[in-house]
Amino acid sequence: MTSNTQRSEGGTRPQQAVQSHNLQLQLHSAQNGAATPTPAKREDPVRSIHTNPLPDTRVSIAVDPVALITTECITVTSAMRKHARWAHSSVSAILGGGPPTASRKEVSRLPGHNDRLAASRRLSIQSGGKSNGAVGEDDSLASRWGLRGKKGKSMQDNPLLSAFARLRSDLRGCTDIRSFDIPSLLHPFLQVIRSSSTSASITSLAIVAITKFFAYNLISRDSPRLPLAMQLLSAAITHCRFEASDSAADEIVLLGILELMENMLSGPGGDLLGDESVCEMMETGLSMCCQTRLSDLLRRKAEMSMITMCQTIFERLKSLEIEAGEDLGALEADVGESANVVMNDIAVNGTTVGLPPLAVNESSLKTTDHSNQVVTDAENSRSSLERPIGNSGNLAPFQTNTNALGQGSSGNQVSSSALDLTQPLEENAHESIVIKPYSLPSIRELFRVLVDLLQPHNRQHGDALRVMALRIIDVALEVAGPSIAKHPSLATLAKDDLCRYLFQLVRSENMGLLNEALRVAGTLLSTCREVLKLQQELFLSYLVACLHPRVEIEDELGIDPALYDGVPKTPKLVKPAGSQASSGRSTPVPIKERQRLGMEGGSRKPDAREAMVENIGALSRIPSYLVELYVNYDCEVDRSDLCEDLIGLLSRNAFPDSARWSTTNVPPLCLDSLLGYVEFVAERLEYEVDYQGYPDIQRLRDQRSRKKIIIRGATKFNENPRAGIAFLASHGIIENPDDARSVVKFLRGTTRISKSVLGEYLSKRSHESLLEAFLDLFNFTGKRVDEALRDLLNSFRLPGESALIERIVAVFSEKYCGNATPEGIANKDAVLVLTYAIIMLNTDQHNPNVKKDKRMTQGDFARNLRGVNGDKDFAPEYLQEIYDSIKSNEIILPDEHNNKQAFDYAWEELLVKAQTSGPLTWCNTNAFDADMFNATWKPIVATLSYVFMSATDDAVFSRVVLGFDQCAQIAAEYDLTDALDHIIFCLSSMSTLAPDTPTNTALNTEVQAEKKSVMVSELAVKFGRDYKAQLACAVLFRLIPKKEPKIKDGWKYIARIWLNLFANSLLPPSFSKSEDLLEIPPIPLQPPSQIIDREQRSNEGGLIQSFTSLLSSYAADDPPEPSEEELESTLCTVDCIDSCPMNRIFSKVLAMPPQYRQSLVHALLKHLPEQLSPVVIVVRPDKPTPAPIRTNGHRGHLPGPAYDPSVVFVLELTTIMATRDQESVALMGQAAADALQTTVRDAANVHPLILSRAVYYLLYLLNESQEHSFIRAPVILHTISGYGQSILEKAAMPILKGLALCIAEPSPLRREITNIQDFWLILRSLREIPEAAGGAFALVTNVVTGQPAAVTADNYEDTVPLLNDFATAGSIGAVTEQKRDKSARKREKPVKISKPRDNEVVDRGFKAVIMIFQLTNRVPALIEQSHLERNEAWLTYWSPIFEALRTQCLNPCREIRNQAFSCLQNSLLSSELASADHQEWTAIFGEVLFPLITRLLRPEVYQTDPIGMSDTRVQAANLLCKIFLHYLVLLSEWDGMLDLWLKILDIMDRLMHSGQGDNLEEAVPESLKNILLVMADGGFLTPPSEESKGSELWDETCKRVDRFLPNLIAEIFPQTNSPPPEVQPPSPESKSSSEQAATQNLDMAEQSTNFPIDGPKEEIE
């Protein structure tokens, strides 16, 4: 840039050298395609969804917004006037003059005006890019503005000042700043920012002003023409120019630009910016980050700003997805249409990164000497930064968009850098401008530039630049990683370039770079791993290879090696070292180079190892990450076992010795990751298993099994190919070992076969058929010979012997020619020679031992092949192509080469495989946790055991203990019995409570103090001194509850511990209470060999007493008293055992699994004494009693055999073990039954506690062994029924529970037991015991109402009387009812009195009545099955029911009595009761109803319930009438009809004259009246007429009725002398109608009373 000398009044003064800071990273591209019109104002749904990474810093202001803007204008212009350039401004600039807006429009329309502006702008750009308001020479300004100066020249105020004057003028009439045109508001400030004539301080003022406008919300989402204003602002700040001064002032401007860019992107109009604007802003920010001449503070600030802006930009991806909905392809279409949205490569100190520096033209730097004035043309010295990169990667020609505003090259879309700021924008300009908000094109371009900065082999990229780029990429992935994976254009960058660079950067020795690379890799895998399946495998394989130590675990004193058996020595993915040496066709690479570049880990520094371990730990903490590794890799045949290898790696490095080759932080980091993995699996145990949308579990298991076989087979093949093929064929992997195609199909399809061994195997003479079949798998059509050979040699390695190579090449030549010889090839012999020449050329060109000047040239290669193509030469072009291909790209096996070429080749292969490998399956489910944990638990448990035994820190113990517990939970939940058993083995071994030989209890001593007793034993003292043993015991017994069914071999360790604790009286008394099977006190414990009462001794006191006790112990040869330390250790043991949830374990021990228990049961039974029934057994009382008086010293032997409490313990566990399934019953039931029956039969000599438990166990065993004959129900029931009442009272509950178990389900045993009379005898005896009555009733209920009911002809006669007894017992409810009546009569304040049925006895009586009625449903079937005579059947089945119900109709309890009436009525109305074929049913009157009413009339019955019995009599009368009318038709055909009717009338007479003053005097006449009417209507009762006399029934009825109701007949039949109607025998229809009439009239009678007769009110289920 050149500048003329400025003249002042006093002469001339030199203009300072001006250096323009150009932050412009121009994008000279135009958007293609039609523009999408954008409304001026729209509701943006993204605003409510878009997550702003910055907090909203906008504040309200207290001053007038217009005044504030005016003040900012004055502030800027004031600073400008103080500058020498604008020192002579006119008065109008100060007063805010200038033409009004209308005149400006007029001027803008003048002919040639815009043309001059455009031409001026073009000239400005061509001369150095100075445009948009930049001031040039004075002459140009004068000629532009048309004014004259002092010397006659045209002169006017500088346009920068004039723009501020015009803005102030426009603001004078503004009342609402939010309605002001934003482009016009920003126009003068933007001119200042883009002008190279301003100083840094003036530019800073303009930037601060605009920042204020955003901060004070003067520019909001609804501001006019905001999209255009945002583009103008973006163009200005990214093309900012100002005079260079001191660096501090310059950097203040840059800081302001950074802040303004942040506010723009995160502000209300951030999403209105175009793609070009965003790219330019990102270029600006990245340029600041890369300019090392800037201060560290500014560069770090620029990096932070870039991070913030990238958060906003990549956050927009989510909004774009929401806007696009399911049509994400439209976004990708935008990328294709916006291919010209390109960011230039970032310059480092003026040099474009990634491109060779351009030659600088000598004329580009102009130095002129005018009076010692030095002017630097900074614009021309710009580097290639400002040149866009074409599609080919070369520098595109420099282009300038000269389109005027509103005339964009594509659909009126305007590039932000192409907007002209030299003139104010017209208000209607937005009508022709469409600014499309930035979207995927700019985001993709930003992502590409950031990724390109990571190129590891670009020397122009420093590690600091890569670290900066990594930090920004990490933020982008954190914000929008999943969205990046969804978009193909972004995912392709992530899958290829980003992963390629990252996986090479992790091999860096620079710790800063390594840490950032690992972090980005972790974030990438955590967010985008769905599309990075093979890339993830490569990355993790490298980490495992680096970190897994190859050192044996050192033995440590006191730690059993069996505890940590299972830690892998090497990872599965590590392949044996390939053989490289023999043939010379592979390129030897130094070991250090292999470690730096290749696939193997090599030795890394300790800090690098720690960083890698932290990375693995971070990945393992991702939910479902290890599950996904297991499903996608461990369960796929061709993938590595990444999950197993990672767990093995963490386990091995968690051992303390790993700190020797890493850091001291690595073991705890690995342990934390392991425990985090276990915790994650444990947390998902409660989740519902979701199988939908996930791979089939069985298919994965089959794949994993197949994979294991293939690995074994491949290993065998690599050792002995013949044996390997035989093994694979035996397991079905190779279908037919004699079929060459079947064999080679497998050999080529697996990657686990050694390619060297495969080459040797195929090249043998005896395997020619295999070689031919192998080559048949390739398709060489359309490929050059070198290309076909390259494909072939990628599958195996050529052997070293020439004869073997010749055989392979010969078959290859034949197969290459195939059916048709390729063009340019004479025959297969030509191919053979050419192939040999290619192999030699490949070795010659890439063997490092051959000097470059000695290597074969293309001419040499062609000369060697003269005349071999059918006596002719190959085409020169053909040979040239082959030569160039081999020279530039070696034919290699990537796994045998470890250099950059091998990496690139392997990477390309990986990308090809990735296209067919499919996406990674997300596994947000616990469906695969079981299989995964089953594959990984061994190293985890081993690590926990070793760390537990070697740790000393409480925090470590706490985490390890939790890990053991969670491992046990997982193993139990997923039925991993091997894992659970091994955990129990480890913990029991560490607890020292499960020695192979039982401990000695001869010296056990009981010490009493403070009303507590402690059993001091050798086991208790030793255990109490070992803290780790106590902790292991506590952990063991806290992880067992709820896991009992899953334990198999582990029970032998648990049982051994229990027996030792029992033998030493250390099991808590509540051992068997949690399940509380028998609801009886705990098992009495072992009596000690001696008892020491320290409290008694302290009371007696004295030296003489102590000395006497000591002499007595020596004289009696007793053990010495325990010391204080031994007592303290014992107390620690007791506390530890008490803290173990033994009761919970016993409550769940019934759920023991069906296997591996026979040996445990036999071991338990061996602890029983040979004779289980001694004459006398003396034990402690089973209920607490006052402590007996004890003397200190040895306890004397009591008469009779000693009591061994382990008998009950053995019986309990034996029964449980033997009854869980039929297999257990068959194996152990006989032994358990013999022991239990021996105990039950000797009830007189066995303590009731033992007897009660034994009875229940025996019944339990009976229920489980129904199919076996070693135990019989009649024998057991007969034994129990012979017990005396005192024994039954103590054993009642276990007996009831056992019987209930036996009859709970329909089974032959249920039928057998309920038909045994001893069963009913036992229930009758138990009914008399109040505590057992409820259980006995439940058994009866089961028999009567169970499905199916167990009532049969054999037990019917026992069932009904027992139910009647239960109902009769409910009469105690009358007391409650009468108390309630008494309270009501006294009209006292109501007192809450419980209902009768609140009493269990009354409730049982109520339900018993219902069950008696329900038996009526069974009677017809029982009668039919019995084949009895009708009369006998009536007496056997109907009569007991009616008799029981009749009895309960007299029950003093009102509720039971009313229910009995209801049931009796329904029983009498049963359709199965009466029939015309027999008349036994007529006994219901003489044997049921008449005796019932007769007893109701008795005073003693009436007095049982004086209030309720009156109503009961009415019920009885109504019931009698209803039953009579119901069966009237059948009774009319019965000979005893008249006698029955007369008896009914007598009963009515007695009821009328009962003299009790009840309601019968009203109810009886009404009921009798209804009966007479029904009988008359039905033709059964015919009154006399003039032509006929009345029947005998009429006469007798009149006589009897007139005795107690004289006027009733006359009232009913007033015209008795009228001729009677013709009487016809009743037809079936008339019978039916008579019954209906009787029922209807009876219903009317019932409605006249307060006691309707209904059916049973309740059903018993």
Tab-separated table of C-alpha atoms in Angstrom, residues 956-1109:
chain	number	residue	atom	x	y	z
A	956	VAL	CA	-8.515	-50.204	49.123
A	957	PHE	CA	-10.215	-52.717	51.412
A	958	SER	CA	-13.499	-50.869	51.058
A	959	ARG	CA	-13.403	-50.892	47.258
A	960	VAL	CA	-12.266	-54.517	47.038
A	961	VAL	CA	-14.967	-55.670	49.442
A	962	LEU	CA	-17.590	-53.905	47.340
A	963	GLY	CA	-16.104	-55.506	44.251
A	964	PHE	CA	-16.405	-58.990	45.751
A	965	ASP	CA	-20.016	-58.325	46.674
A	966	GLN	CA	-20.923	-57.020	43.230
A	967	CYS	CA	-19.147	-59.909	41.514
A	968	ALA	CA	-21.167	-62.317	43.616
A	969	GLN	CA	-24.396	-60.490	42.787
A	970	ILE	CA	-23.655	-60.683	39.089
A	971	ALA	CA	-22.660	-64.332	39.237
A	972	ALA	CA	-25.791	-65.228	41.170
A	973	GLU	CA	-28.120	-63.232	38.961
A	974	TYR	CA	-26.753	-64.770	35.777
A	975	ASP	CA	-26.314	-68.318	37.115
A	976	LEU	CA	-22.544	-68.215	36.809
A	977	THR	CA	-22.029	-70.897	39.442
A	978	ASP	CA	-18.346	-71.402	38.700
A	979	ALA	CA	-17.647	-67.751	39.388
A	980	LEU	CA	-19.693	-67.724	42.562
A	981	ASP	CA	-18.074	-70.918	43.839
A	982	HIS	CA	-14.615	-69.521	43.189
A	983	ILE	CA	-15.456	-66.309	45.036
A	984	ILE	CA	-16.658	-68.377	48.010
A	985	PHE	CA	-13.492	-70.463	47.883
A	986	CYS	CA	-11.291	-67.358	47.888
A	987	LEU	CA	-13.120	-65.696	50.751
A	988	SER	CA	-13.408	-68.856	52.850
A	989	SER	CA	-9.701	-69.500	52.389
A	990	MET	CA	-8.876	-65.962	53.452
A	991	SER	CA	-11.215	-66.247	56.457
A	992	THR	CA	-9.287	-69.258	57.949
A	993	LEU	CA	-12.637	-70.714	59.123
A	994	ALA	CA	-12.700	-73.639	56.705
A	995	PRO	CA	-9.686	-75.803	57.540
A	996	ASP	CA	-9.586	-79.324	56.202
A	997	THR	CA	-9.645	-80.777	59.732
A	998	PRO	CA	-12.165	-79.686	62.380
A	999	THR	CA	-10.889	-77.582	65.237
A	1000	ASN	CA	-10.399	-78.917	68.761
A	1001	THR	CA	-13.253	-78.018	71.153
A	1002	ALA	CA	-11.992	-79.820	74.244
A	1003	LEU	CA	-10.681	-76.592	75.800
A	1004	ASN	CA	-13.742	-74.461	75.072
A	1005	THR	CA	-14.498	-72.325	78.117
A	1006	GLU	CA	-17.557	-70.216	78.797
A	1007	VAL	CA	-16.884	-66.906	80.477
A	1008	GLN	CA	-19.785	-64.987	81.974
A	1009	ALA	CA	-19.696	-61.313	82.760
A	1010	GLU	CA	-22.315	-58.581	82.860
A	1011	LYS	CA	-25.112	-61.087	82.227
A	1012	LYS	CA	-23.436	-62.183	78.999
A	1013	SER	CA	-21.598	-65.364	78.172
A	1014	VAL	CA	-18.716	-65.839	75.765
A	1015	MET	CA	-17.338	-69.168	74.555
A	1016	VAL	CA	-13.557	-68.915	74.393
A	1017	SER	CA	-12.054	-71.426	71.964
A	1018	GLU	CA	-8.926	-71.938	69.953
A	1019	LEU	CA	-10.787	-71.046	66.761
A	1020	ALA	CA	-12.285	-67.894	68.254
A	1021	VAL	CA	-8.959	-66.623	69.601
A	1022	LYS	CA	-7.063	-67.204	66.371
A	1023	PHE	CA	-9.806	-65.705	64.231
A	1024	GLY	CA	-10.176	-62.660	66.487
A	1025	ARG	CA	-6.486	-61.798	66.059
A	1026	ASP	CA	-6.648	-61.777	62.235
A	1027	TYR	CA	-8.297	-58.625	60.884
A	1028	LYS	CA	-8.219	-59.717	57.236
A	1029	ALA	CA	-9.761	-63.066	58.136
A	1030	GLN	CA	-12.602	-61.280	59.929
A	1031	LEU	CA	-13.135	-58.989	56.975
A	1032	ALA	CA	-13.129	-61.923	54.558
A	1033	CYS	CA	-15.674	-63.746	56.713
A	1034	ALA	CA	-17.919	-60.703	56.874
A	1035	VAL	CA	-17.731	-60.247	53.127
A	1036	LEU	CA	-18.409	-63.926	52.498
A	1037	PHE	CA	-21.559	-64.134	54.581
A	1038	ARG	CA	-22.879	-60.826	53.381
A	1039	LEU	CA	-22.680	-61.788	49.745
A	1040	ILE	CA	-24.276	-65.230	50.200
A	1041	PRO	CA	-27.873	-64.113	51.015
A	1042	LYS	CA	-30.193	-64.409	48.027
A	1043	LYS	CA	-27.541	-66.353	46.147
A	1044	GLU	CA	-27.989	-69.749	47.825
A	1045	PRO	CA	-29.623	-71.390	44.789
A	1046	LYS	CA	-26.636	-70.481	42.620
A	1047	ILE	CA	-23.937	-72.082	44.766
A	1048	LYS	CA	-22.650	-75.541	43.929
A	1049	ASP	CA	-19.176	-76.585	45.047
A	1050	GLY	CA	-18.996	-73.582	47.305
A	1051	TRP	CA	-21.383	-75.191	49.772
A	1052	LYS	CA	-18.700	-77.514	51.026
A	1053	TYR	CA	-16.697	-74.513	52.244
A	1054	ILE	CA	-19.751	-72.855	53.737
A	1055	ALA	CA	-20.883	-76.039	55.469
A	1056	ARG	CA	-17.398	-76.561	56.848
A	1057	ILE	CA	-17.462	-73.048	58.298
A	1058	TRP	CA	-20.914	-73.601	59.803
A	1059	LEU	CA	-19.908	-76.853	61.444
A	1060	ASN	CA	-16.813	-75.248	62.928
A	1061	LEU	CA	-18.840	-72.337	64.223
A	1062	PHE	CA	-21.500	-74.656	65.631
A	1063	ALA	CA	-18.892	-76.791	67.324
A	1064	ASN	CA	-17.481	-73.680	68.996
A	1065	SER	CA	-20.863	-72.114	69.871
A	1066	LEU	CA	-20.178	-69.171	67.624
A	1067	LEU	CA	-23.262	-69.263	65.444
A	1068	PRO	CA	-25.761	-66.669	66.660
A	1069	PRO	CA	-28.974	-67.835	68.330
A	1070	SER	CA	-30.970	-66.214	65.539
A	1071	PHE	CA	-29.451	-68.505	62.950
A	1072	SER	CA	-32.790	-70.064	62.005
A	1073	LYS	CA	-35.170	-67.221	62.764
A	1074	SER	CA	-35.266	-65.261	59.551
A	1075	GLU	CA	-37.240	-67.831	57.590
A	1076	ASP	CA	-38.885	-68.875	60.847
A	1077	LEU	CA	-40.199	-72.087	59.428
A	1078	LEU	CA	-41.381	-73.432	62.771
A	1079	GLU	CA	-41.873	-70.281	64.795
A	1080	ILE	CA	-40.036	-71.777	67.763
A	1081	PRO	CA	-36.971	-70.673	69.731
A	1082	PRO	CA	-33.479	-71.136	68.278
A	1083	ILE	CA	-31.451	-74.303	68.603
A	1084	PRO	CA	-29.702	-74.621	71.991
A	1085	LEU	CA	-25.940	-74.232	71.726
A	1086	GLN	CA	-23.053	-76.469	72.840
A	1087	PRO	CA	-22.454	-76.653	76.605
A	1088	PRO	CA	-18.865	-75.652	77.507
A	1089	SER	CA	-16.267	-77.788	79.214
A	1090	GLN	CA	-16.116	-75.274	82.043
A	1091	ILE	CA	-17.853	-72.075	83.053
A	1092	ILE	CA	-16.210	-69.056	84.581
A	1093	ASP	CA	-18.488	-66.475	86.150
A	1094	ARG	CA	-16.342	-63.406	86.572
A	1095	GLU	CA	-19.175	-61.360	87.972
A	1096	GLN	CA	-19.787	-63.892	90.775
A	1097	ARG	CA	-16.077	-64.084	91.431
A	1098	SER	CA	-15.796	-60.312	91.667
A	1099	ASN	CA	-18.656	-60.280	94.171
A	1100	GLU	CA	-17.074	-62.983	96.309
A	1101	GLY	CA	-13.658	-61.337	95.749
A	1102	GLY	CA	-10.487	-61.933	97.596
A	1103	LEU	CA	-7.122	-63.469	96.947
A	1104	ILE	CA	-8.076	-66.665	98.710
A	1105	GLN	CA	-10.963	-67.298	96.309
A	1106	SER	CA	-8.743	-66.802	93.275
A	1107	PHE	CA	-6.048	-69.035	94.703
A	1108	THR	CA	-8.610	-71.722	95.549
A	1109	SER	CA	-9.988	-71.627	92.008
